[in-house]
Amino acid sequence: MSRLATIALCCLPLVAQAQPITVSDCDWQSNAQNIPEPWEAHSRTFANGNVRLTMLDTIEPALGWAWLMVQSPPEQDWGGRQCKLLGLDGAGFAGMKFDTLNADYDPSVGLMFSLLVDVFNPATGDSDTLPLWLTLNQSTGAIDAKLRHD
């Protein structure tokens, strides 16, 4: 095996872990038909109903079907809340365990959430389950998200 091929194979797990979490404006993925049934098991509200997190299932792509939708302040010019999608490197996650969603609040940071998501690992050909951590500043609408690799 060539030295370059060996280096490439050794680095595959690092490449999988380095994929950035993307936070983008809601698009076709946020269609209501993509909320898995029962809706009440895949959507939760926080901050007196001002913030909603919803799991979305777009079916395809097979390794990127699961998205997290965040609806939150600040309100848009037309009066609705901002709507953001969280995915992995421009696609969804390979899976999501929405029932693991936890929330907390720190006045210096904002709302803090964590839940388990599945991330495809090309080195193993399988998915790794990793915690997704995100913070939401309701004043600015800023969302910071990252995967935690132990």
GROMACS .gro file of N, CA and C in nm:
model
  450
    1MET      N    1   0.085  -0.117   0.000
    1MET     CA    2   0.000   0.000   0.000
    1MET      C    3   0.090   0.123   0.000
    2SER      N    4   0.054   0.221  -0.079
    2SER     CA    5   0.137   0.341  -0.087
    2SER      C    6   0.124   0.423   0.041
    3ARG      N    7   0.224   0.503   0.065
    3ARG     CA    8   0.224   0.588   0.184
    3ARG      C    9   0.105   0.684   0.183
    4LEU      N   10   0.073   0.741   0.067
    4LEU     CA   11  -0.040   0.833   0.056
    4LEU      C   12  -0.171   0.763   0.088
    5ALA      N   13  -0.190   0.641   0.038
    5ALA     CA   14  -0.312   0.566   0.067
    5ALA      C   15  -0.323   0.534   0.215
    6THR      N   16  -0.212   0.500   0.278
    6THR     CA   17  -0.211   0.471   0.421
    6THR      C   18  -0.252   0.594   0.501
    7ILE      N   19  -0.197   0.709   0.467
    7ILE     CA   20  -0.231   0.833   0.535
    7ILE      C   21  -0.379   0.863   0.517
    8ALA      N   22  -0.430   0.847   0.396
    8ALA     CA   23  -0.571   0.875   0.368
    8ALA      C   24  -0.662   0.786   0.452
    9LEU      N   25  -0.631   0.656   0.460
    9LEU     CA   26  -0.713   0.564   0.539
    9LEU      C   27  -0.707   0.596   0.687
   10CYS      N   28  -0.592   0.636   0.736
   10CYS     CA   29  -0.578   0.670   0.877
   10CYS      C   30  -0.656   0.796   0.912
   11CYS      N   31  -0.671   0.885   0.817
   11CYS     CA   32  -0.736   1.013   0.844
   11CYS      C   33  -0.887   1.009   0.826
   12LEU      N   34  -0.943   0.902   0.770
   12LEU     CA   35  -1.088   0.897   0.747
   12LEU      C   36  -1.170   0.924   0.873
   13PRO      N   37  -1.137   0.865   0.989
   13PRO     CA   38  -1.217   0.897   1.107
   13PRO      C   39  -1.211   1.045   1.143
   14LEU      N   40  -1.097   1.108   1.123
   14LEU     CA   41  -1.084   1.251   1.151
   14LEU      C   42  -1.168   1.332   1.055
   15VAL      N   43  -1.175   1.292   0.930
   15VAL     CA   44  -1.256   1.363   0.832
   15VAL      C   45  -1.402   1.355   0.872
   16ALA      N   46  -1.447   1.237   0.915
   16ALA     CA   47  -1.586   1.221   0.956
   16ALA      C   48  -1.617   1.311   1.074
   17GLN      N   49  -1.523   1.324   1.167
   17GLN     CA   50  -1.548   1.405   1.285
   17GLN      C   51  -1.535   1.554   1.257
   18ALA      N   52  -1.468   1.591   1.151
   18ALA     CA   53  -1.444   1.732   1.122
   18ALA      C   54  -1.558   1.796   1.044
   19GLN      N   55  -1.657   1.718   1.002
   19GLN     CA   56  -1.767   1.775   0.925
   19GLN      C   57  -1.837   1.882   1.007
   20PRO      N   58  -1.855   2.000   0.949
   20PRO     CA   59  -1.916   2.109   1.026
   20PRO      C   60  -2.068   2.097   1.034
   21ILE      N   61  -2.121   2.138   1.149
   21ILE     CA   62  -2.265   2.152   1.164
   21ILE      C   63  -2.304   2.277   1.087
   22THR      N   64  -2.404   2.265   1.001
   22THR     CA   65  -2.451   2.381   0.927
   22THR      C   66  -2.581   2.430   0.988
   23VAL      N   67  -2.591   2.561   1.000
   23VAL     CA   68  -2.713   2.628   1.044
   23VAL      C   69  -2.756   2.715   0.928
   24SER      N   70  -2.870   2.682   0.869
   24SER     CA   71  -2.916   2.755   0.750
   24SER      C   72  -3.062   2.793   0.765
   25ASP      N   73  -3.107   2.885   0.681
   25ASP     CA   74  -3.248   2.922   0.682
   25ASP      C   75  -3.333   2.803   0.640
   26CYS      N   76  -3.455   2.796   0.692
   26CYS     CA   77  -3.545   2.686   0.656
   26CYS      C   78  -3.571   2.688   0.507
   27ASP      N   79  -3.581   2.569   0.451
   27ASP     CA   80  -3.603   2.550   0.307
   27ASP      C   81  -3.698   2.432   0.292
   28TRP      N   82  -3.690   2.360   0.183
   28TRP     CA   83  -3.782   2.251   0.154
   28TRP      C   84  -3.787   2.146   0.263
   29GLN      N   85  -3.678   2.128   0.338
   29GLN     CA   86  -3.673   2.026   0.442
   29GLN      C   87  -3.774   2.054   0.554
   30SER      N   88  -3.808   2.182   0.574
   30SER     CA   89  -3.894   2.220   0.686
   30SER      C   90  -4.043   2.207   0.655
   31ASN      N   91  -4.078   2.146   0.544
   31ASN     CA   92  -4.217   2.121   0.509
   31ASN      C   93  -4.282   2.035   0.618
   32ALA      N   94  -4.405   2.067   0.656
   32ALA     CA   95  -4.473   1.995   0.764
   32ALA      C   96  -4.485   1.845   0.737
   33GLN      N   97  -4.488   1.805   0.610
   33GLN     CA   98  -4.497   1.661   0.581
   33GLN      C   99  -4.373   1.585   0.625
   34ASN      N  100  -4.265   1.656   0.658
   34ASN     CA  101  -4.141   1.591   0.701
   34ASN      C  102  -4.131   1.574   0.853
   35ILE      N  103  -4.235   1.615   0.926
   35ILE     CA  104  -4.237   1.592   1.071
   35ILE      C  105  -4.289   1.450   1.094
   36PRO      N  106  -4.208   1.363   1.154
   36PRO     CA  107  -4.254   1.226   1.176
   36PRO      C  108  -4.373   1.220   1.273
   37GLU      N  109  -4.459   1.125   1.250
   37GLU     CA  110  -4.571   1.100   1.341
   37GLU      C  111  -4.522   1.017   1.459
   38PRO      N  112  -4.574   1.034   1.576
   38PRO     CA  113  -4.666   1.139   1.615
   38PRO      C  114  -4.592   1.271   1.635
   39TRP      N  115  -4.650   1.380   1.591
   39TRP     CA  116  -4.585   1.511   1.596
   39TRP      C  117  -4.542   1.549   1.736
   40GLU      N  118  -4.625   1.517   1.835
   40GLU     CA  119  -4.592   1.558   1.972
   40GLU      C  120  -4.468   1.487   2.025
   41ALA      N  121  -4.428   1.376   1.965
   41ALA     CA  122  -4.306   1.306   2.006
   41ALA      C  123  -4.182   1.359   1.936
   42HIS      N  124  -4.201   1.443   1.834
   42HIS     CA  125  -4.088   1.491   1.754
   42HIS      C  126  -4.079   1.643   1.749
   43SER      N  127  -4.148   1.710   1.843
   43SER     CA  128  -4.145   1.855   1.850
   43SER      C  129  -4.166   1.897   1.995
   44ARG      N  130  -4.084   1.990   2.043
   44ARG     CA  131  -4.097   2.040   2.180
   44ARG      C  132  -4.080   2.190   2.183
   45THR      N  133  -4.150   2.253   2.278
   45THR     CA  134  -4.138   2.398   2.294
   45THR      C  135  -4.066   2.431   2.424
   46PHE      N  136  -4.004   2.549   2.422
   46PHE     CA  137  -3.928   2.599   2.536
   46PHE      C  138  -3.952   2.749   2.545
   47ALA      N  139  -3.906   2.810   2.654
   47ALA     CA  140  -3.914   2.955   2.673
   47ALA      C  141  -4.058   3.004   2.653
   48ASN      N  142  -4.149   2.944   2.729
   48ASN     CA  143  -4.291   2.982   2.724
   48ASN      C  144  -4.350   2.973   2.585
   49GLY      N  145  -4.306   2.876   2.508
   49GLY     CA  146  -4.359   2.855   2.373
   49GLY      C  147  -4.295   2.939   2.265
   50ASN      N  148  -4.198   3.022   2.300
   50ASN     CA  149  -4.133   3.107   2.201
   50ASN      C  150  -4.031   3.033   2.116
   51VAL      N  151  -3.983   2.919   2.164
   51VAL     CA  152  -3.881   2.841   2.094
   51VAL      C  153  -3.936   2.701   2.071
   52ARG      N  154  -3.923   2.653   1.949
   52ARG     CA  155  -3.966   2.517   1.916
   52ARG      C  156  -3.853   2.445   1.844
   53LEU      N  157  -3.823   2.323   1.889
   53LEU     CA  158  -3.729   2.234   1.821
   53LEU      C  159  -3.809   2.117   1.765
   54THR      N  160  -3.785   2.086   1.639
   54THR     CA  161  -3.860   1.982   1.570
   54THR      C  162  -3.766   1.893   1.491
   55MET      N  163  -3.785   1.763   1.501
   55MET     CA  164  -3.711   1.668   1.419
   55MET      C  165  -3.781   1.657   1.285
   56LEU      N  166  -3.702   1.654   1.178
   56LEU     CA  167  -3.755   1.638   1.043
   56LEU      C  168  -3.695   1.514   0.978
   57ASP      N  169  -3.777   1.443   0.901
   57ASP     CA  170  -3.734   1.322   0.830
   57ASP      C  171  -3.764   1.342   0.682
   58THR      N  172  -3.659   1.370   0.603
   58THR     CA  173  -3.677   1.393   0.460
   58THR      C  174  -3.665   1.264   0.378
   59ILE      N  175  -3.649   1.152   0.443
   59ILE     CA  176  -3.634   1.018   0.385
   59ILE      C  177  -3.503   1.004   0.308
   60GLU      N  178  -3.473   1.093   0.220
   60GLU     CA  179  -3.349   1.091   0.142
   60GLU      C  180  -3.269   1.217   0.172
   61PRO      N  181  -3.141   1.216   0.161
   61PRO     CA  182  -3.056   1.102   0.130
   61PRO      C  183  -3.050   1.005   0.247
   62ALA      N  184  -3.024   0.880   0.218
   62ALA     CA  185  -3.029   0.774   0.318
   62ALA      C  186  -2.936   0.801   0.437
   63LEU      N  187  -2.825   0.865   0.414
   63LEU     CA  188  -2.730   0.893   0.523
   63LEU      C  189  -2.738   1.037   0.572
   64GLY      N  190  -2.844   1.109   0.531
   64GLY     CA  191  -2.859   1.248   0.572
   64GLY      C  192  -3.004   1.291   0.578
   65TRP      N  193  -3.091   1.205   0.627
   65TRP     CA  194  -3.235   1.231   0.626
   65TRP      C  195  -3.286   1.309   0.746
   66ALA      N  196  -3.212   1.312   0.856
   66ALA     CA  197  -3.260   1.371   0.981
   66ALA      C  198  -3.210   1.514   0.997
   67TRP      N  199  -3.302   1.606   1.016
   67TRP     CA  200  -3.271   1.747   1.035
   67TRP      C  201  -3.331   1.795   1.166
   68LEU      N  202  -3.272   1.900   1.224
   68LEU     CA  203  -3.330   1.964   1.341
   68LEU      C  204  -3.373   2.104   1.300
   69MET      N  205  -3.502   2.133   1.317
   69MET     CA  206  -3.554   2.267   1.286
   69MET      C  207  -3.568   2.344   1.417
   70VAL      N  208  -3.520   2.468   1.417
   70VAL     CA  209  -3.530   2.556   1.533
   70VAL      C  210  -3.609   2.679   1.491
   71GLN      N  211  -3.722   2.701   1.558
   71GLN     CA  212  -3.801   2.823   1.538
   71GLN      C  213  -3.789   2.903   1.666
   72SER      N  214  -3.747   3.029   1.653
   72SER     CA  215  -3.718   3.106   1.773
   72SER      C  216  -3.719   3.255   1.745
   73PRO      N  217  -3.721   3.336   1.855
   73PRO     CA  218  -3.696   3.478   1.837
   73PRO      C  219  -3.555   3.496   1.784
   74PRO      N  220  -3.524   3.609   1.726
   74PRO     CA  221  -3.611   3.725   1.714
   74PRO      C  222  -3.711   3.709   1.599
   75GLU      N  223  -3.818   3.787   1.610
   75GLU     CA  224  -3.919   3.784   1.504
   75GLU      C  225  -3.865   3.849   1.378
   76GLN      N  226  -3.912   3.799   1.266
   76GLN     CA  227  -3.875   3.855   1.136
   76GLN      C  228  -3.954   3.984   1.112
   77ASP      N  229  -3.921   4.057   1.008
   77ASP     CA  230  -3.990   4.181   0.975
   77ASP      C  231  -4.140   4.160   0.959
   78TRP      N  232  -4.179   4.045   0.908
   78TRP     CA  233  -4.319   4.016   0.883
   78TRP      C  234  -4.390   3.960   1.006
   79GLY      N  235  -4.317   3.943   1.117
   79GLY     CA  236  -4.379   3.904   1.243
   79GLY      C  237  -4.358   3.761   1.286
   80GLY      N  238  -4.314   3.673   1.198
   80GLY     CA  239  -4.291   3.533   1.237
   80GLY      C  240  -4.154   3.514   1.300
   81ARG      N  241  -4.140   3.402   1.367
   81ARG     CA  242  -4.011   3.369   1.428
   81ARG      C  243  -3.909   3.331   1.321
   82GLN      N  244  -3.782   3.342   1.354
   82GLN     CA  245  -3.680   3.290   1.263
   82GLN      C  246  -3.694   3.139   1.257
   83CYS      N  247  -3.657   3.082   1.145
   83CYS     CA  248  -3.664   2.938   1.125
   83CYS      C  249  -3.529   2.892   1.070
   84LYS      N  250  -3.462   2.804   1.143
   84LYS     CA  251  -3.329   2.756   1.105
   84LYS      C  252  -3.327   2.604   1.101
   85LEU      N  253  -3.244   2.551   1.012
   85LEU     CA  254  -3.223   2.408   0.999
   85LEU      C  255  -3.081   2.374   1.040
   86LEU      N  256  -3.065   2.270   1.119
   86LEU     CA  257  -2.933   2.221   1.155
   86LEU      C  258  -2.912   2.086   1.090
   87GLY      N  259  -2.798   2.075   1.024
   87GLY     CA  260  -2.761   1.951   0.957
   87GLY      C  261  -2.611   1.935   0.964
   88LEU      N  262  -2.562   1.844   0.885
   88LEU     CA  263  -2.420   1.812   0.887
   88LEU      C  264  -2.361   1.835   0.749
   89ASP      N  265  -2.278   1.936   0.739
   89ASP     CA  266  -2.205   1.963   0.615
   89ASP      C  267  -2.298   1.977   0.494
   90GLY      N  268  -2.411   2.046   0.514
   90GLY     CA  269  -2.504   2.073   0.404
   90GLY      C  270  -2.609   1.967   0.381
   91ALA      N  271  -2.604   1.857   0.454
   91ALA     CA  272  -2.708   1.753   0.447
   91ALA      C  273  -2.762   1.733   0.588
   92GLY      N  274  -2.852   1.639   0.604
   92GLY     CA  275  -2.901   1.608   0.737
   92GLY      C  276  -2.807   1.511   0.807
   93PHE      N  277  -2.852   1.461   0.921
   93PHE     CA  278  -2.778   1.360   0.996
   93PHE      C  279  -2.823   1.222   0.949
   94ALA      N  280  -2.746   1.121   0.980
   94ALA     CA  281  -2.782   0.983   0.944
   94ALA      C  282  -2.890   0.927   1.037
   95GLY      N  283  -2.923   0.999   1.141
   95GLY     CA  284  -3.027   0.960   1.235
   95GLY      C  285  -3.032   1.059   1.349
   96MET      N  286  -3.140   1.054   1.426
   96MET     CA  287  -3.156   1.145   1.539
   96MET      C  288  -3.240   1.075   1.645
   97LYS      N  289  -3.198   1.088   1.769
   97LYS     CA  290  -3.273   1.032   1.881
   97LYS      C  291  -3.337   1.150   1.956
   98PHE      N  292  -3.452   1.195   1.902
   98PHE     CA  293  -3.515   1.316   1.954
   98PHE      C  294  -3.558   1.299   2.100
   99ASP      N  295  -3.584   1.177   2.142
   99ASP     CA  296  -3.625   1.155   2.280
   99ASP      C  297  -3.511   1.179   2.380
  100THR      N  298  -3.389   1.201   2.332
  100THR     CA  299  -3.277   1.232   2.421
  100THR      C  300  -3.257   1.383   2.438
  101LEU      N  301  -3.345   1.464   2.379
  101LEU     CA  302  -3.332   1.610   2.385
  101LEU      C  303  -3.337   1.659   2.529
  102ASN      N  304  -3.235   1.733   2.568
  102ASN     CA  305  -3.229   1.797   2.699
  102ASN      C  306  -3.211   1.946   2.679
  103ALA      N  307  -3.263   2.024   2.774
  103ALA     CA  308  -3.253   2.170   2.765
  103ALA      C  309  -3.213   2.227   2.900
  104ASP      N  310  -3.144   2.340   2.893
  104ASP     CA  311  -3.104   2.413   3.013
  104ASP      C  312  -3.095   2.560   2.975
  105TYR      N  313  -3.083   2.645   3.074
  105TYR     CA  314  -3.072   2.788   3.047
  105TYR      C  315  -2.964   2.848   3.135
  106ASP      N  316  -2.880   2.929   3.073
  106ASP     CA  317  -2.777   3.005   3.143
  106ASP      C  318  -2.791   3.148   3.093
  107PRO      N  319  -2.821   3.245   3.181
  107PRO     CA  320  -2.841   3.383   3.136
  107PRO      C  321  -2.723   3.441   3.059
  108SER      N  322  -2.602   3.393   3.086
  108SER     CA  323  -2.485   3.447   3.015
  108SER      C  324  -2.467   3.385   2.877
  109VAL      N  325  -2.534   3.272   2.850
  109VAL     CA  326  -2.519   3.202   2.723
  109VAL      C  327  -2.649   3.199   2.644
  110GLY      N  328  -2.757   3.171   2.713
  110GLY     CA  329  -2.888   3.155   2.649
  110GLY      C  330  -2.939   3.014   2.672
  111LEU      N  331  -3.031   2.973   2.587
  111LEU     CA  332  -3.082   2.836   2.595
  111LEU      C  333  -2.975   2.740   2.545
  112MET      N  334  -2.962   2.626   2.613
  112MET     CA  335  -2.863   2.525   2.576
  112MET      C  336  -2.936   2.393   2.558
  113PHE      N  337  -2.907   2.326   2.447
  113PHE     CA  338  -2.973   2.200   2.414
  113PHE      C  339  -2.868   2.095   2.382
  114SER      N  340  -2.905   1.970   2.406
  114SER     CA  341  -2.822   1.858   2.361
  114SER      C  342  -2.915   1.743   2.323
  115LEU      N  343  -2.873   1.666   2.223
  115LEU     CA  344  -2.942   1.544   2.185
  115LEU      C  345  -2.846   1.458   2.105
  116LEU      N  346  -2.879   1.331   2.093
  116LEU     CA  347  -2.793   1.237   2.021
  116LEU      C  348  -2.831   1.232   1.874
  117VAL      N  349  -2.729   1.237   1.788
  117VAL     CA  350  -2.749   1.224   1.644
  117VAL      C  351  -2.654   1.117   1.591
  118ASP      N  352  -2.691   1.061   1.479
  118ASP     CA  353  -2.606   0.962   1.412
  118ASP      C  354  -2.532   1.030   1.298
  119VAL      N  355  -2.403   1.003   1.289
  119VAL     CA  356  -2.316   1.060   1.187
  119VAL      C  357  -2.248   0.946   1.113
  120PHE      N  358  -2.262   0.945   0.981
  120PHE     CA  359  -2.200   0.839   0.902
  120PHE      C  360  -2.049   0.846   0.915
  121ASN      N  361  -1.988   0.731   0.937
  121ASN     CA  362  -1.843   0.720   0.949
  121ASN      C  363  -1.792   0.636   0.831
  122PRO      N  364  -1.730   0.700   0.731
  122PRO     CA  365  -1.685   0.626   0.614
  122PRO      C  366  -1.577   0.523   0.645
  123ALA      N  367  -1.506   0.540   0.755
  123ALA     CA  368  -1.401   0.444   0.790
  123ALA      C  369  -1.459   0.309   0.830
  124THR      N  370  -1.578   0.311   0.891
  124THR     CA  371  -1.639   0.186   0.935
  124THR      C  372  -1.757   0.145   0.846
  125GLY      N  373  -1.807   0.238   0.766
  125GLY     CA  374  -1.925   0.210   0.685
  125GLY      C  375  -2.052   0.208   0.767
  126ASP      N  376  -2.045   0.257   0.890
  126ASP     CA  377  -2.159   0.258   0.981
  126ASP      C  378  -2.175   0.399   1.037
  127SER      N  379  -2.272   0.417   1.123
  127SER     CA  380  -2.294   0.547   1.185
  127SER      C  381  -2.245   0.547   1.328
  128ASP      N  382  -2.190   0.660   1.369
  128ASP     CA  383  -2.151   0.681   1.508
  128ASP      C  384  -2.256   0.770   1.572
  129THR      N  385  -2.295   0.739   1.695
  129THR     CA  386  -2.389   0.822   1.770
  129THR      C  387  -2.309   0.920   1.853
  130LEU      N  388  -2.335   1.050   1.830
  130LEU     CA  389  -2.261   1.156   1.898
  130LEU      C  390  -2.358   1.259   1.955
  131PRO      N  391  -2.320   1.325   2.065
  131PRO     CA  392  -2.404   1.432   2.117
  131PRO      C  393  -2.389   1.559   2.033
  132LEU      N  394  -2.502   1.616   1.997
  132LEU     CA  395  -2.507   1.746   1.932
  132LEU      C  396  -2.540   1.849   2.040
  133TRP      N  397  -2.456   1.949   2.052
  133TRP     CA  398  -2.476   2.056   2.150
  133TRP      C  399  -2.507   2.184   2.075
  134LEU      N  400  -2.609   2.257   2.120
  134LEU     CA  401  -2.635   2.386   2.058
  134LEU      C  402  -2.680   2.486   2.162
  135THR      N  403  -2.646   2.611   2.134
  135THR     CA  404  -2.692   2.722   2.217
  135THR      C  405  -2.770   2.817   2.129
  136LEU      N  406  -2.868   2.882   2.190
  136LEU     CA  407  -2.954   2.977   2.119
  136LEU      C  408  -2.962   3.104   2.200
  137ASN      N  409  -2.922   3.215   2.140
  137ASN     CA  410  -2.938   3.346   2.199
  137ASN      C  411  -3.067   3.405   2.142
  138GLN      N  412  -3.171   3.413   2.224
  138GLN     CA  413  -3.301   3.461   2.174
  138GLN      C  414  -3.298   3.608   2.136
  139SER      N  415  -3.210   3.686   2.194
  139SER     CA  416  -3.203   3.828   2.160
  139SER      C  417  -3.149   3.851   2.020
  140THR      N  418  -3.045   3.777   1.984
  140THR     CA  419  -2.981   3.797   1.854
  140THR      C  420  -3.022   3.692   1.751
  141GLY      N  421  -3.073   3.579   1.798
  141GLY     CA  422  -3.105   3.468   1.708
  141GLY      C  423  -2.986   3.380   1.675
  142ALA      N  424  -2.871   3.412   1.733
  142ALA     CA  425  -2.750   3.334   1.704
  142ALA      C  426  -2.763   3.191   1.757
  143ILE      N  427  -2.728   3.096   1.671
  143ILE     CA  428  -2.726   2.955   1.708
  143ILE      C  429  -2.585   2.904   1.686
  144ASP      N  430  -2.528   2.846   1.791
  144ASP     CA  431  -2.395   2.785   1.782
  144ASP      C  432  -2.414   2.637   1.807
  145ALA      N  433  -2.365   2.555   1.717
  145ALA     CA  434  -2.384   2.410   1.730
  145ALA      C  435  -2.254   2.336   1.701
  146LYS      N  436  -2.235   2.226   1.771
  146LYS     CA  437  -2.116   2.143   1.748
  146LYS      C  438  -2.144   2.000   1.792
  147LEU      N  439  -2.071   1.909   1.732
  147LEU     CA  440  -2.074   1.770   1.774
  147LEU      C  441  -1.968   1.751   1.880
  148ARG      N  442  -1.999   1.673   1.979
  148ARG     CA  443  -1.901   1.647   2.085
  148ARG      C  444  -1.837   1.512   2.059
  149HIS      N  445  -1.707   1.512   2.045
  149HIS     CA  446  -1.630   1.389   2.023
  149HIS      C  447  -1.552   1.358   2.149
  150ASP      N  448  -1.585   1.247   2.212
  150ASP     CA  449  -1.513   1.209   2.335
  150ASP      C  450  -1.392   1.127   2.303
   0.00000   0.00000   0.00000
